[in-house]
Coordinates of C-alpha atoms and ligand atoms in Angstrom, one line a residue:
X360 CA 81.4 227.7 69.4
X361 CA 82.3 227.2 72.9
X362 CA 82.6 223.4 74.3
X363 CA 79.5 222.9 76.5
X364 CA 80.9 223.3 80.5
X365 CA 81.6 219.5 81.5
X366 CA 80.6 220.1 85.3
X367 CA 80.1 217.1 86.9
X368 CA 76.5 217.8 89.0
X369 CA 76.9 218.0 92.5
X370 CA 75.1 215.3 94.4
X371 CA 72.6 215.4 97.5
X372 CA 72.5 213.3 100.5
X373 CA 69.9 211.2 98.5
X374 CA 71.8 210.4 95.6
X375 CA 75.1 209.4 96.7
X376 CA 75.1 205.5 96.9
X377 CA 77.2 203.7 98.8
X378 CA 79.1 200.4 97.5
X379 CA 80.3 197.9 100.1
X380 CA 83.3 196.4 99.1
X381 CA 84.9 196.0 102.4
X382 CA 81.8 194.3 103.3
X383 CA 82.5 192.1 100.3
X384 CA 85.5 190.6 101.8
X385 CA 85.0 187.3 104.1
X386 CA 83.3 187.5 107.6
X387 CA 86.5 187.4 109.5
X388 CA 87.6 190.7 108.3
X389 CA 84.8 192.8 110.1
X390 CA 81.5 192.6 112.0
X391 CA 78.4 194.2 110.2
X392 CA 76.3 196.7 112.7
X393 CA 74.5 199.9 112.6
X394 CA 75.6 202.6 114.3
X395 CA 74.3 203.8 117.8
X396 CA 71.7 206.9 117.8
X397 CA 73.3 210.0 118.8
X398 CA 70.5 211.9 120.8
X399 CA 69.9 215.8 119.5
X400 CA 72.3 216.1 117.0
X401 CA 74.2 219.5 115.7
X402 CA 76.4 220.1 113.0
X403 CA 79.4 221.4 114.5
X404 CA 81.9 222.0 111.6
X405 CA 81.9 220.9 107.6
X406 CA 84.6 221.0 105.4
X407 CA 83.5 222.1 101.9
X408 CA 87.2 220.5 100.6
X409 CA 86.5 217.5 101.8
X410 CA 82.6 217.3 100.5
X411 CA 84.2 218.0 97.2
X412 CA 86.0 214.9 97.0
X413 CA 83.0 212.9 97.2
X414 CA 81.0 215.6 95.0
X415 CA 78.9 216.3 97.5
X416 CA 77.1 219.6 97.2
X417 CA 77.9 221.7 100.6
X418 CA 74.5 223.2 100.6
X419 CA 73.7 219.7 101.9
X420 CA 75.3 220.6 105.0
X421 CA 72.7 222.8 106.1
X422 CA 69.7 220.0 105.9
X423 CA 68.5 218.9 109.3
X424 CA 68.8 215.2 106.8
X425 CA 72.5 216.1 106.5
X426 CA 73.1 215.9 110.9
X427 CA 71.1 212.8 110.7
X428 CA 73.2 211.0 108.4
X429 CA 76.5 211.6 109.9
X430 CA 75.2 211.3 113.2
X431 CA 74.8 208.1 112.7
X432 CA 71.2 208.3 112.8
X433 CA 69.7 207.6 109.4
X434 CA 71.8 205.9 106.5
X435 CA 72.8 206.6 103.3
X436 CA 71.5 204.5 100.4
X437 CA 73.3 201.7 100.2
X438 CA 75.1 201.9 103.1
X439 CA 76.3 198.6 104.7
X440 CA 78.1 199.9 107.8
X441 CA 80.4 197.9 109.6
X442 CA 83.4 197.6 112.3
X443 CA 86.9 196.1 110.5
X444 CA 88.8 193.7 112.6
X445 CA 92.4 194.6 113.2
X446 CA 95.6 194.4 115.9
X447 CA 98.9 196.1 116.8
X448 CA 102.0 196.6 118.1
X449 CA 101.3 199.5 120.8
X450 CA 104.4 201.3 122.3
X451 CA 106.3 198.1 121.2
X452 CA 104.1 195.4 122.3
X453 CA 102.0 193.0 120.1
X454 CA 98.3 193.8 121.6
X455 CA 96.4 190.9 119.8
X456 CA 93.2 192.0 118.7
X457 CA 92.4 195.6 118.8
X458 CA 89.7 196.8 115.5
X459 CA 87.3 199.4 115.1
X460 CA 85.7 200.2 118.5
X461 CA 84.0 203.1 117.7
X462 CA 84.5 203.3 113.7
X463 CA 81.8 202.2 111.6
X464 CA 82.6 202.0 107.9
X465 CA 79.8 203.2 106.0
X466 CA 81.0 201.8 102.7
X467 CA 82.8 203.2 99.6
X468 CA 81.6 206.1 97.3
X469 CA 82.5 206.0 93.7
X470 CA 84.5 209.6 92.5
X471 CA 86.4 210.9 89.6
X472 CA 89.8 209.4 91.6
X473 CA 88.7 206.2 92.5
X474 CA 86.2 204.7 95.3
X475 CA 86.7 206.4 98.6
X476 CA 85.6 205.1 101.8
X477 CA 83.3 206.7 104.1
X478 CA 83.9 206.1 108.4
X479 CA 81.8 207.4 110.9
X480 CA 84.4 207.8 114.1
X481 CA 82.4 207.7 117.6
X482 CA 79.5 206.5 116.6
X483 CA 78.9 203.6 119.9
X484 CA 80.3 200.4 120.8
X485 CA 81.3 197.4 118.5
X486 CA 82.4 193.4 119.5
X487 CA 85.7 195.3 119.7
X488 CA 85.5 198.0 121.6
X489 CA 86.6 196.1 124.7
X490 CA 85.7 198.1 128.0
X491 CA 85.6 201.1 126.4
X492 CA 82.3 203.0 125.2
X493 CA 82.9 203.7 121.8
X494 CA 82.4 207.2 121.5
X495 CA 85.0 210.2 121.1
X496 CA 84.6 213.4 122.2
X497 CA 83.9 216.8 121.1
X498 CA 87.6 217.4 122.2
X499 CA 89.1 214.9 120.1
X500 CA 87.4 215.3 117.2
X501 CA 87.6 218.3 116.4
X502 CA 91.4 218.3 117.0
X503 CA 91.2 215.5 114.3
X504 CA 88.6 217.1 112.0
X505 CA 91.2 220.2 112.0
X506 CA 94.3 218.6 111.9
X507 CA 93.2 216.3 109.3
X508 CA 92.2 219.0 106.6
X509 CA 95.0 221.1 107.6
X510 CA 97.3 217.8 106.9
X511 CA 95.7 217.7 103.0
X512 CA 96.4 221.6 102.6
X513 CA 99.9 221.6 103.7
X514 CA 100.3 218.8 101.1
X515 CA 100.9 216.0 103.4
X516 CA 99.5 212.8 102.7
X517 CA 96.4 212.0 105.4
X518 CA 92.7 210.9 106.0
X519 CA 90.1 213.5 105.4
X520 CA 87.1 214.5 107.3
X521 CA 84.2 216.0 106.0
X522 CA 82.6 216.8 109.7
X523 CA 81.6 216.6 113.1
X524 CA 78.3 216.4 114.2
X525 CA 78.1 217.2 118.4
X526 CA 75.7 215.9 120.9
X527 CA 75.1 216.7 124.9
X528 CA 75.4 213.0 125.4
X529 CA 77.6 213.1 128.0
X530 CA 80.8 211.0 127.8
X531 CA 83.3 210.5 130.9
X532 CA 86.9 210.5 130.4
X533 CA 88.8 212.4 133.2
X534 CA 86.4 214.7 133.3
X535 CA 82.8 214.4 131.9
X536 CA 82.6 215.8 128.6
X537 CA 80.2 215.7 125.5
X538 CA 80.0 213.5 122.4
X539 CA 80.6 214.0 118.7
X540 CA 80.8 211.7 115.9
X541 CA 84.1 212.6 112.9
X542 CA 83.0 211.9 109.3
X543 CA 86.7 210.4 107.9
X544 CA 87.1 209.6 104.4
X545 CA 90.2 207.8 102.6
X546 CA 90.2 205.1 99.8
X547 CA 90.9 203.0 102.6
X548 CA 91.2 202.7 106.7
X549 CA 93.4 199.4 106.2
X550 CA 96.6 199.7 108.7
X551 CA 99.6 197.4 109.6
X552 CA 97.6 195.8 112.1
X553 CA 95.1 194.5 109.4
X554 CA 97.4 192.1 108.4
X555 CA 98.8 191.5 111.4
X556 CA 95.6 190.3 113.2
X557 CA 95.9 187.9 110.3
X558 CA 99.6 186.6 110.8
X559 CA 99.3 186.3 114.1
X560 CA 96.0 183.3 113.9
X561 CA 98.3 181.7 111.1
X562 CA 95.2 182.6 108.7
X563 CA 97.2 182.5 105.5
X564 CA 94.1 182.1 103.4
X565 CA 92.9 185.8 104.7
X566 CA 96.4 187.4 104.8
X567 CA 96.3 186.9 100.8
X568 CA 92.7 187.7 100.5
X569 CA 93.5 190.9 102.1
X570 CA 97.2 191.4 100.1
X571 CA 94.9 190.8 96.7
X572 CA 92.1 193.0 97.9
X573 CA 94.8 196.6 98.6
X574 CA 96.5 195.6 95.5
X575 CA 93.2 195.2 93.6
X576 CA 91.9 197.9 95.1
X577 CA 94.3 200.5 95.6
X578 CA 97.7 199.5 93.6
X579 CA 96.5 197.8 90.7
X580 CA 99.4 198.3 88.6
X581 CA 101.8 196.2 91.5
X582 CA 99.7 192.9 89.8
X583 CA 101.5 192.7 86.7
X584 CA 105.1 192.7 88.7
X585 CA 107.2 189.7 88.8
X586 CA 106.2 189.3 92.5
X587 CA 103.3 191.3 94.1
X588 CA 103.3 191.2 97.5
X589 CA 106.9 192.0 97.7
X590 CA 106.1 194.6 95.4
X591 CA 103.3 195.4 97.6
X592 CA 105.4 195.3 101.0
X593 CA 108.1 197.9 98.8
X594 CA 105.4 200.4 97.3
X595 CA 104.4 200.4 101.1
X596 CA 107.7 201.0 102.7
X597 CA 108.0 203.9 99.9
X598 CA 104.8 205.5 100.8
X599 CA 105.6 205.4 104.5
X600 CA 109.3 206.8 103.8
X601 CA 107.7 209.7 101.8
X602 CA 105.2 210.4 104.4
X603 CA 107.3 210.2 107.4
X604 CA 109.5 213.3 105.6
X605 CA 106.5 214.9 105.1
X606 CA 105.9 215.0 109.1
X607 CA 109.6 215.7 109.7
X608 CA 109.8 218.5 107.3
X609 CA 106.6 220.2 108.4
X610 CA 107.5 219.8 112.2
X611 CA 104.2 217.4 112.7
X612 CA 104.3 215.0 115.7
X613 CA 102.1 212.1 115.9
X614 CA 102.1 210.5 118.8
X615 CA 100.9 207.6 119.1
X616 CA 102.9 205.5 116.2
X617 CA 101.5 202.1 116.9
X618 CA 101.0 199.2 113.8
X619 CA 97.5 200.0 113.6
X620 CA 97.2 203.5 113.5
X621 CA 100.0 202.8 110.5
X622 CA 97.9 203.3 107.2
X623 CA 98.8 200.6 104.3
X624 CA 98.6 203.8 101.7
X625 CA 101.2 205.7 103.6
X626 CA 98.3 208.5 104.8
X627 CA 98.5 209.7 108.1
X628 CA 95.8 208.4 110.1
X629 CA 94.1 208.7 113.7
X630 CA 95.0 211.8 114.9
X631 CA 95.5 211.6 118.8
X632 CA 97.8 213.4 121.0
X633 CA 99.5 215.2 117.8
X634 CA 101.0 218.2 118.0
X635 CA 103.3 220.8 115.6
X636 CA 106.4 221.8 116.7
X637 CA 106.6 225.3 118.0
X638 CA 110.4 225.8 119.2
X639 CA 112.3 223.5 117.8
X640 CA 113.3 220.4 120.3
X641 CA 114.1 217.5 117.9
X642 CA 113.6 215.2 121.4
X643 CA 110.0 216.8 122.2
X644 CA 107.2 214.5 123.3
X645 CA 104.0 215.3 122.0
X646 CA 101.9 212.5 123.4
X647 CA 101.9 212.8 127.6
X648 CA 101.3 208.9 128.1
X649 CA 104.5 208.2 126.4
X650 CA 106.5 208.4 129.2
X651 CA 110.2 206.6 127.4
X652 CA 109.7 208.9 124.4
X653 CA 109.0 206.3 122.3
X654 CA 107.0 208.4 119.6
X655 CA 109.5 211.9 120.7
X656 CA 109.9 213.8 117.3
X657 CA 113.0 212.6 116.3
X658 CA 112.3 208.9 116.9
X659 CA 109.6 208.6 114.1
X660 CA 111.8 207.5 111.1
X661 CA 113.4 205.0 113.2
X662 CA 109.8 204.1 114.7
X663 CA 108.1 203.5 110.8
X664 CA 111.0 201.8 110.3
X665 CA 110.4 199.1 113.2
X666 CA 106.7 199.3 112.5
X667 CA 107.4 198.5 108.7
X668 CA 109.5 195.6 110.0
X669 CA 106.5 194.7 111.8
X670 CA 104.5 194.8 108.7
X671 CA 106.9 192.7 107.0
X672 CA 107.3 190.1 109.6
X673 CA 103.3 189.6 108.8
X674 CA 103.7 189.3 105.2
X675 CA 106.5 186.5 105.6
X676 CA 104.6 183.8 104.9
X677 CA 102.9 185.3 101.6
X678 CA 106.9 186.5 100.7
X679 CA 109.2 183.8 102.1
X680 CA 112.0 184.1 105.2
X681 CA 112.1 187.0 107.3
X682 CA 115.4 188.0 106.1
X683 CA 114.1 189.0 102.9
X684 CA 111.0 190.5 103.8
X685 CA 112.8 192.6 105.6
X686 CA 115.5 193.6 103.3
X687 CA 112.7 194.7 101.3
X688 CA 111.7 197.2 103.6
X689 CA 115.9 198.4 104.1
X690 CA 115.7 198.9 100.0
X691 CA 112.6 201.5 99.9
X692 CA 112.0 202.8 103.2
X693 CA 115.3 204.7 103.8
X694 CA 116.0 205.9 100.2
X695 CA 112.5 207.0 100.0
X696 CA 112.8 209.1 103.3
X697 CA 115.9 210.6 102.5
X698 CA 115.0 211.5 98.7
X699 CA 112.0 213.2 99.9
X700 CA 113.0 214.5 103.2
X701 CA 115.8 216.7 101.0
X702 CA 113.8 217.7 98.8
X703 CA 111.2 219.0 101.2
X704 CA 114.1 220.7 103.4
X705 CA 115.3 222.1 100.1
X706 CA 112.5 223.8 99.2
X707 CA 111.9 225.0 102.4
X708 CA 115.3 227.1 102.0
X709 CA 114.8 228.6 98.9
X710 CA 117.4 226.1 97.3
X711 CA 116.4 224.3 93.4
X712 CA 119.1 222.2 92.7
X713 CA 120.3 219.6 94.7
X714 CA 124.1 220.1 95.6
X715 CA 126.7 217.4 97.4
X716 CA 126.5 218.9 101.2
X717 CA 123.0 220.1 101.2
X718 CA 122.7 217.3 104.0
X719 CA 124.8 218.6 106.1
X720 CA 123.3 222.1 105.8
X721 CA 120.1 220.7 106.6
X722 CA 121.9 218.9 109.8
X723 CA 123.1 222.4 110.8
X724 CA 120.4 224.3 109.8
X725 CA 117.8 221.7 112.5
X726 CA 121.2 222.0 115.2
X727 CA 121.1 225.9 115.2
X728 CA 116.9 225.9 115.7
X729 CA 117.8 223.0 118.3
X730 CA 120.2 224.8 120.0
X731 CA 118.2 228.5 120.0
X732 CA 115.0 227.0 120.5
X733 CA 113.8 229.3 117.4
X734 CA 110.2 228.8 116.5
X735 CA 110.5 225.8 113.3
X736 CA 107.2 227.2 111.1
X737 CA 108.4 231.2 111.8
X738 CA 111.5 230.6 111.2
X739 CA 111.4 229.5 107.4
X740 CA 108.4 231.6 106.8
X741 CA 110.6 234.8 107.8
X742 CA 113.4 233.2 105.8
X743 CA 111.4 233.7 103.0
X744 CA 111.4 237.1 103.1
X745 CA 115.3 237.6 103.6
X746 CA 117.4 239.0 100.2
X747 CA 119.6 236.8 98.8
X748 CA 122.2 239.0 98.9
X749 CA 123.1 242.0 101.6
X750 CA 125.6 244.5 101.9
X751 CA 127.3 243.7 105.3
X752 CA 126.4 247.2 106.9
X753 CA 122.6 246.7 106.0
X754 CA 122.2 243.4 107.5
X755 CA 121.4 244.2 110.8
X756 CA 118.3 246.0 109.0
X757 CA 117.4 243.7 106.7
X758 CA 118.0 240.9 108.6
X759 CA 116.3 241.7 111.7
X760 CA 112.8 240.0 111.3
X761 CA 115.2 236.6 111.6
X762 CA 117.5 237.9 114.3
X763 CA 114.9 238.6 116.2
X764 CA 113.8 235.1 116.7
X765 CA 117.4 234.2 118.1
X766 CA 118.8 235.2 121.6
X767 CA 121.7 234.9 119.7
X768 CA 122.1 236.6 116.8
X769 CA 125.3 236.3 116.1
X770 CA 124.5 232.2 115.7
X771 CA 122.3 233.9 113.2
X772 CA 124.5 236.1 111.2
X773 CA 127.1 233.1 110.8
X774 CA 124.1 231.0 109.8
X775 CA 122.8 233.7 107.0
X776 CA 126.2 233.7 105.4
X777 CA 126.3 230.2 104.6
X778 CA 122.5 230.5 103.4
X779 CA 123.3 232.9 100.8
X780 CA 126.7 231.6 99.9
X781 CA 125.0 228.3 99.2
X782 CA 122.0 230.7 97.4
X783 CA 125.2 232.0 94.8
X784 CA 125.6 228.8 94.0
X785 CA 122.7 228.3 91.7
X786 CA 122.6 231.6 90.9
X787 CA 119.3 232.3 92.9
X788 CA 117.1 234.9 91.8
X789 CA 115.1 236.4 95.0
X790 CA 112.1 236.6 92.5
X791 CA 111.9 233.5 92.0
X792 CA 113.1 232.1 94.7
X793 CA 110.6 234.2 97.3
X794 CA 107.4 233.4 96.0
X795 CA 108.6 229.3 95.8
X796 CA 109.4 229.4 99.6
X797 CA 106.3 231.5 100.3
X798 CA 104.5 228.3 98.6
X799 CA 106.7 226.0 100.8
X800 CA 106.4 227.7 104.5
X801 CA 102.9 227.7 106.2
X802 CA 102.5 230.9 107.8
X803 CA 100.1 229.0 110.0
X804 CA 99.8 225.4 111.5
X805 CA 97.5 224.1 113.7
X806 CA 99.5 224.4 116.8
X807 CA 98.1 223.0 120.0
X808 CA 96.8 226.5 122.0
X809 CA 94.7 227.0 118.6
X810 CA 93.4 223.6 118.7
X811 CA 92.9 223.9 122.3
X812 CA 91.3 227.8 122.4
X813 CA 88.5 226.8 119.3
X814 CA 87.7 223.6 121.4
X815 CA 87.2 225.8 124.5
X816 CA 84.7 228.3 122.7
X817 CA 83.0 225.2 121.0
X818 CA 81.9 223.3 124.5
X819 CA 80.5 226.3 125.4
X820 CA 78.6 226.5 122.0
X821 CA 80.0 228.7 119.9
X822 CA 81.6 227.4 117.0
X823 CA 82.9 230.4 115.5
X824 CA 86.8 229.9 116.5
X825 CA 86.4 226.4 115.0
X826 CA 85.1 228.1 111.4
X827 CA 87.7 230.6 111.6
X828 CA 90.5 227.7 112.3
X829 CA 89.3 226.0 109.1
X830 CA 89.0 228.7 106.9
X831 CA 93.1 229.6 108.2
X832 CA 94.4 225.8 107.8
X833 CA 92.6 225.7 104.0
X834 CA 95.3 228.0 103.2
X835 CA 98.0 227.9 105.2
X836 CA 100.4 229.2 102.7
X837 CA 98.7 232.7 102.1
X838 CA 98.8 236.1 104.2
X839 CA 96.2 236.3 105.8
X840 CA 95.7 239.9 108.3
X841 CA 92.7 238.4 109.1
X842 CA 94.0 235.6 110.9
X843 CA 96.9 237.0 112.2
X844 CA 96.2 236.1 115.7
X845 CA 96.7 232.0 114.4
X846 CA 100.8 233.2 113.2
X847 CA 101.7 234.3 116.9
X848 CA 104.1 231.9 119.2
X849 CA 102.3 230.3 121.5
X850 CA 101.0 232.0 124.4
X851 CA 101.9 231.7 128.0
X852 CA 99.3 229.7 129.1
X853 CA 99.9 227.1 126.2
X854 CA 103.0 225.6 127.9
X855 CA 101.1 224.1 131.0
X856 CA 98.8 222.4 127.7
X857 CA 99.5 218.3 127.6
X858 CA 97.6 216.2 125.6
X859 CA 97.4 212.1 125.9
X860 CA 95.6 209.3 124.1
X861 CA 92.2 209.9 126.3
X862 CA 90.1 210.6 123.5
Ligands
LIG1728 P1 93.6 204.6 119.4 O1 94.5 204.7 120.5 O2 92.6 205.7 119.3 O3 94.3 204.4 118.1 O4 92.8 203.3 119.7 C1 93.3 202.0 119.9 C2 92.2 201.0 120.0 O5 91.3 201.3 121.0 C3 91.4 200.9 118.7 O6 91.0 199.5 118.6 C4 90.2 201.7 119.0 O7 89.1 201.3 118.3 C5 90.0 201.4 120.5 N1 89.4 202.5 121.2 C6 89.9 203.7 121.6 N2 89.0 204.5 122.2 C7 87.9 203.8 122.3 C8 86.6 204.0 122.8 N3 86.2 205.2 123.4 N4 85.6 203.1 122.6 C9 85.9 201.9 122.0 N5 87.1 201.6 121.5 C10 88.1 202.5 121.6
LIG1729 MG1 93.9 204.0 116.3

């Protein structure tokens, strides 16, 4: 007899329940308020991956209920929403007390991998929005809602977002534009700044509530170690390491790498003025407001490092002197970074084992792109579809789809011969090997002029380019002829495109 199918039901709107147990935690940790109203509501985009993680049944998406709810209009059972209280370090310099000021946190929903938190992002003012108005943009979050699911595809470790819900409320930046409110979800929205806000008032008391409540929460095996919060501040400084390779592995660009839009769980979080590399220029700038290059691509290692410095300068007092807080950080952050960084790189050439020089062929590999400003993302997906091994008088044909993306192709050839000469020494087989780097190099990322061309079509109310994005980014490792307009180089017009914090 067959087993009975053990489907967990999908739930509706009305039977998820929200927990609170952010809200739990003492008063100075957040400020309880409802969200503002968000006048006639639309559901702008859904991600079905991300309703899956909170089992929610994307039929839901299409109930009038559904806009409500993650407008910020009507709330979920349960629901206890609330703004967090948090500061930072932005572009180097402490900035006191910063929080959610325009985050609400719904509460926590109870899954099959633990309690995930629910935020609505936009969703009007809070006691720390400061001047500014507490909403985001239709601009902004979509770029978020996209990168942020394209992020969890690609395998890199990030928030989620379920949706965004737009609005004609008009909202002024430089220009006037329109309003939307992001759906995010992650087991948790605490950052570096978290327990900084709390170092900084000398609020021991609530730096170790908050210390207990990740471990407890999120890391509950780190309370049976000899130490925990050093463990804590290490399992951090490993997560960060990891996801930091991730970012330089894939070509992603944050931005805007201040303490508290650093995530305690090592996710990337608050997607601003990100972008993807397109030719590779390890000193590019993504974010137009950083005018030193503080967050350029090639500074973000060193930057986590600094901000993870940051973070442990805040847990001193739970640990002990600085010096060894700090050491802490030099004993995971680097090795963790470097471990994963080669094995990423690795993979993305086609190589299994790990052999003594595969540094420096990585080194060589990033100075050639730097040098021929070849496009990162096409050049390892056409990689992948290069032989192993090539007569010398058929290389110029089978070659070609790579030598085409250098003016030189010489630099190329020269290049190709230490590729497969390294390939012969594990005894690569291009059958294995291919489909493996086919699994490893997006043919598409979410590069700025897509982001930029679906937000166009979506102020003016059609959403389609937005749907199609999504349904690409789910993927981003298959051939897809259907979206092959999403695998060209940027376009002309894309280079005049700059993007800054205004969100
Ligand atoms: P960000 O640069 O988006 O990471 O935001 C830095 C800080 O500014 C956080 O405390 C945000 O909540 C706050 N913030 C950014 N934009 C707004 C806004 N439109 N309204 C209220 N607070 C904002
Ligand atoms: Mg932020």
């Amino acid at each position: 007899m067959n087993a009975p199918l053990t489907r967990s039901p999908l739930s509706s709107l009305e039977s998820l329940c929200l927990g609170s147990r952010y809200g739990r935690l003492p008063g100075a940790f957040h400020t309880r308020l409802p969200p503002s109203p968000l006048p006639s509501p639309h559901l702008v985009a859904f991600s079905e991956e991300a309703a899956a993680l909170i089992g929610l049944d994307p039929q839901e998406a299409t109930r009038p209920e559904f806009v409500e709810v993650f407008a910020g209009n009507r709330l979920l059972a349960g629901a206890e929403p609330l703004a967090a209280v948090y500061g930072g370090h932005q572009f180097g310099s402490w900035s006191g007390r910063l929080g959610d000021g325009r985050a609400h946190l719904l509460g926590d929903i109870d899954t099959p991998q633990g309690r995930l938190d629910l935020q609505l992002k936009g969703a009007g003012p809070t006691p720390y929005s400061r001047f500014a108005d507490g909403r985001a943009v239709l601009r902004s979050s979509l770029r978020e809602f996209l990168c942020s699911e394209a992020m969890a595809a690609l395998g890199v470790p990030t928030t989620r977002a379920l949706c965004v819900i737009g609005s004609p409320l008009p909202v002024q930046r430089e220009q006037t534009e329109t309003a939307a409110v992001l759906t995010r979800i992650a087991p948790s929205f605490v950052r570096f700044g978290t327990f900084e806000y709390f170092a900084d008032k000398e609020d021991v008391a609530s730096l170790r509530t908050l210390a207990d409540h990740v471990i407890d929460q999120f890391r509950p095996q780190l309370r049976d170690t000899v130490r925990p919060f050093e463990s804590l501040l290490a399992d951090v400084a490993q997560r960060t390491g990891e996801l930091i390779a991730h970012w330089q592995a894939v070509g992603f660009m944050h931005g805007v790498m201040n303490t508290d839009n650093m995530s305690i769980l090592g996710l990337t979080l608050d997607y601003g003025p990100f972008a993807f590399m397109d030719a590779f220029d390890a000193g590019r700038i993504c974010n137009h407001s950083d005018t030193y290059g503080r967050y350029a691509f090639r500074a973000q290692p060193r930057i986590a490092n600094w901000n993870l410095y940051v973070l442990a300068d805040a847990l001193g007092p739970l640990i002990g002197h600085p010096d060894l807080t700090r050491t802490l950080v030099d004993a995971a952050f680097q090795p963790a970074f470097d471990a994963q960084f080669s094995l990423l790189m690795r993979r993305r050439l086609g190589l299994v084992q790990a052999h003594p020089g595969d540094e420096d062929f990585v080194g060589a590999t990033l100075g050639l792109l730097q040098l021929q400003r070849v496009d990162y993302t096409n050049f390892f997906r056409t990689l992948c579809e290069l032989p192993g091994t090539v007569e010398r008088e058929q290389r110029a044909v089978r070659d070609a789809a790579l030598r085409d993306l250098f003016a030189d192709r010489e630099a190329c050839d020269a290049w190709l011969i230490g590729w497969r000469a390294r390939l012969a020494r594990e005894g690569s087989v291009d059958a294995r090997r291919q489909p493996a780097m086919r699994a490893a190099n997006p043919r598409y990322v979410l590069r700025n002029w897509m982001a930029e061309s679906a937000i166009r079509r979506a102020r003016e109310g059609d959403f389609g380019e937005v749907h199609a994005l999504l349904d690409c980014l789910r993927r981003p490792f298959d051939e897809r002829p259907e979206h092959a307009r999403f695998a060209a180089p940027p376009p002309d017009w894309a280079s005049a495109l700059t993007v800054s914090c205004s969100s």
